[in-house]
Amino acid sequence: MKNQIQIASEILEEMHRHALSDFPNECVGFFYGQSEGNTKTVTEYGPLENSKEGDQRRRFEVNPLDYMKAEQYALANQLELLGIYHSHPLHPAVPSEHDLKQAVPFFSYIIASVNETKVEKTTSWQLNEENKFEEELLKSNK
């Protein structure tokens, strides 16, 4: 059975607003919630500042301190840190080679393809046992 991500439309819209406001650069943020079996339910989203030095149009970086704070936040609020959200400005919503090099198992990676005026497509991915990205079913309660 395919893994799936369930996300409230309000949270997805927040992620989309973040992606549009950071355009033409990549945006980045964490998302939190609960996982049960093959389903992750996103209940919170925390935008981050892209800490990548230099060109942010094709890369994002998460400051290690932000990651540590996210883990602490999840623990303090009985949540799981489920994954990372980021945008692909003027690029498809599929993981890049760079995304693959940075990815960790068990995390989900929500990617939004964005242009100057709108989000074109949003997908979610997770590493499989062969260290390749497998698309997850992204369900919003719209």
Coordinates of C-alpha atoms in Angstrom, one line a residue:
M1 CA 0.0 0.0 0.0
K2 CA 1.2 3.5 -0.9
N3 CA 2.2 5.8 1.9
Q4 CA -0.1 8.8 2.2
I5 CA 0.0 12.3 3.7
Q6 CA -3.2 13.9 5.0
I7 CA -3.0 17.6 5.4
A8 CA -5.6 20.3 6.3
S9 CA -6.2 22.6 3.4
E10 CA -5.4 25.6 5.6
I11 CA -1.9 24.2 6.3
L12 CA -1.3 23.5 2.6
E13 CA -2.5 27.0 1.8
E14 CA 0.0 28.4 4.3
M15 CA 2.8 26.4 2.7
H16 CA 1.7 27.7 -0.7
R17 CA 1.7 31.3 0.5
H18 CA 5.2 30.9 1.9
A19 CA 6.4 29.4 -1.5
L20 CA 4.9 32.4 -3.4
S21 CA 6.3 35.0 -1.0
D22 CA 9.8 33.6 -1.2
F23 CA 9.7 33.3 -5.1
P24 CA 12.1 33.3 -7.0
N25 CA 14.0 31.6 -4.1
E26 CA 13.2 28.2 -2.6
C27 CA 11.2 28.3 0.6
V28 CA 11.6 25.7 3.4
G29 CA 9.8 24.6 6.5
F30 CA 9.0 21.7 8.7
F31 CA 5.7 19.9 9.2
Y32 CA 4.5 18.1 12.3
G33 CA 1.7 15.7 13.2
Q34 CA 1.2 12.0 13.8
S35 CA 1.9 8.9 11.8
E36 CA 0.1 5.6 12.0
G37 CA 0.9 2.7 9.7
N38 CA 1.3 4.1 6.1
T39 CA -0.5 7.4 6.9
K40 CA 1.0 10.6 8.2
T41 CA -1.5 13.3 9.3
V42 CA -0.1 16.9 9.3
T43 CA -1.4 19.1 12.0
E44 CA 1.2 21.9 12.1
Y45 CA 3.6 23.7 9.8
G46 CA 6.6 25.8 10.8
P47 CA 8.2 28.0 8.1
L48 CA 11.9 28.5 8.2
E49 CA 14.4 30.9 6.8
N50 CA 16.4 29.4 3.9
S51 CA 19.9 29.4 5.4
K52 CA 21.6 28.5 2.1
E53 CA 24.6 30.8 1.4
G54 CA 24.5 32.2 -2.1
D55 CA 22.0 31.3 -4.8
Q56 CA 18.7 30.2 -3.1
R57 CA 16.8 29.8 -6.4
R58 CA 17.8 26.2 -6.7
R59 CA 18.8 25.2 -3.2
F60 CA 17.6 25.4 0.4
E61 CA 19.4 24.6 3.6
V62 CA 18.1 24.1 7.1
N63 CA 20.2 25.6 9.8
P64 CA 21.2 22.7 12.3
L65 CA 20.0 24.9 15.2
D66 CA 16.5 25.2 13.5
Y67 CA 16.5 21.4 13.1
M68 CA 17.3 20.9 16.8
K69 CA 14.6 23.4 17.8
A70 CA 12.1 21.6 15.6
E71 CA 12.9 18.2 17.3
Q72 CA 12.5 19.9 20.7
Y73 CA 9.2 21.5 19.6
A74 CA 7.8 18.2 18.5
L75 CA 8.8 16.5 21.8
A76 CA 7.4 19.3 23.9
N77 CA 4.0 19.2 22.0
Q78 CA 3.6 15.4 21.7
L79 CA 4.1 15.6 17.9
E80 CA 6.3 13.9 15.4
L81 CA 8.5 15.9 13.1
L82 CA 7.2 14.3 9.9
G83 CA 9.3 16.0 7.2
I84 CA 10.4 19.0 5.3
Y85 CA 8.4 21.2 2.9
H86 CA 10.2 23.2 0.2
S87 CA 9.4 24.9 -3.2
H88 CA 10.8 24.4 -6.6
P89 CA 10.6 27.8 -8.3
L90 CA 10.0 27.3 -12.1
H91 CA 10.7 23.6 -11.7
P92 CA 8.6 20.4 -11.5
A93 CA 7.4 19.2 -8.1
V94 CA 9.8 16.2 -8.2
P95 CA 12.9 15.7 -6.0
S96 CA 16.2 16.8 -7.5
E97 CA 19.6 15.1 -7.2
H98 CA 20.4 17.6 -4.5
D99 CA 17.2 16.7 -2.6
L100 CA 18.2 13.0 -2.8
K101 CA 21.6 13.7 -1.3
Q102 CA 20.1 15.6 1.6
A103 CA 17.2 13.2 2.3
V104 CA 16.9 11.1 5.4
P105 CA 14.7 7.9 5.8
F106 CA 11.3 8.2 7.4
F107 CA 10.9 11.9 6.5
S108 CA 8.4 13.0 4.0
Y109 CA 9.3 15.7 1.5
I110 CA 6.5 17.9 0.3
I111 CA 7.5 19.9 -2.8
A112 CA 5.6 22.7 -4.4
S113 CA 6.3 23.7 -8.0
V114 CA 5.8 27.5 -8.1
N115 CA 5.9 30.4 -10.6
E116 CA 5.5 34.1 -10.1
T117 CA 1.8 34.0 -9.6
K118 CA 0.7 30.5 -8.4
V119 CA 1.6 27.0 -7.2
E120 CA 1.3 24.7 -10.1
K121 CA 1.6 21.3 -8.4
T122 CA 2.4 19.9 -4.9
T123 CA 3.6 16.4 -4.3
S124 CA 5.1 14.4 -1.4
W125 CA 8.0 11.9 -1.5
Q126 CA 9.7 9.5 0.9
L127 CA 12.9 7.4 0.5
N128 CA 12.3 3.7 0.0
E129 CA 14.6 0.8 1.0
E130 CA 16.7 1.3 -2.2
N131 CA 17.4 4.9 -1.2
K132 CA 15.2 6.2 -4.1
F133 CA 12.3 8.6 -3.8
E134 CA 8.8 7.1 -3.9
E135 CA 5.8 9.4 -4.4
E136 CA 3.3 9.4 -1.5
L137 CA -0.4 10.1 -1.9
L138 CA -1.0 13.7 -0.8
K139 CA -4.6 14.2 0.4
S140 CA -6.0 17.6 1.4
N141 CA -9.4 18.1 3.0
K142 CA -10.5 20.7 0.5

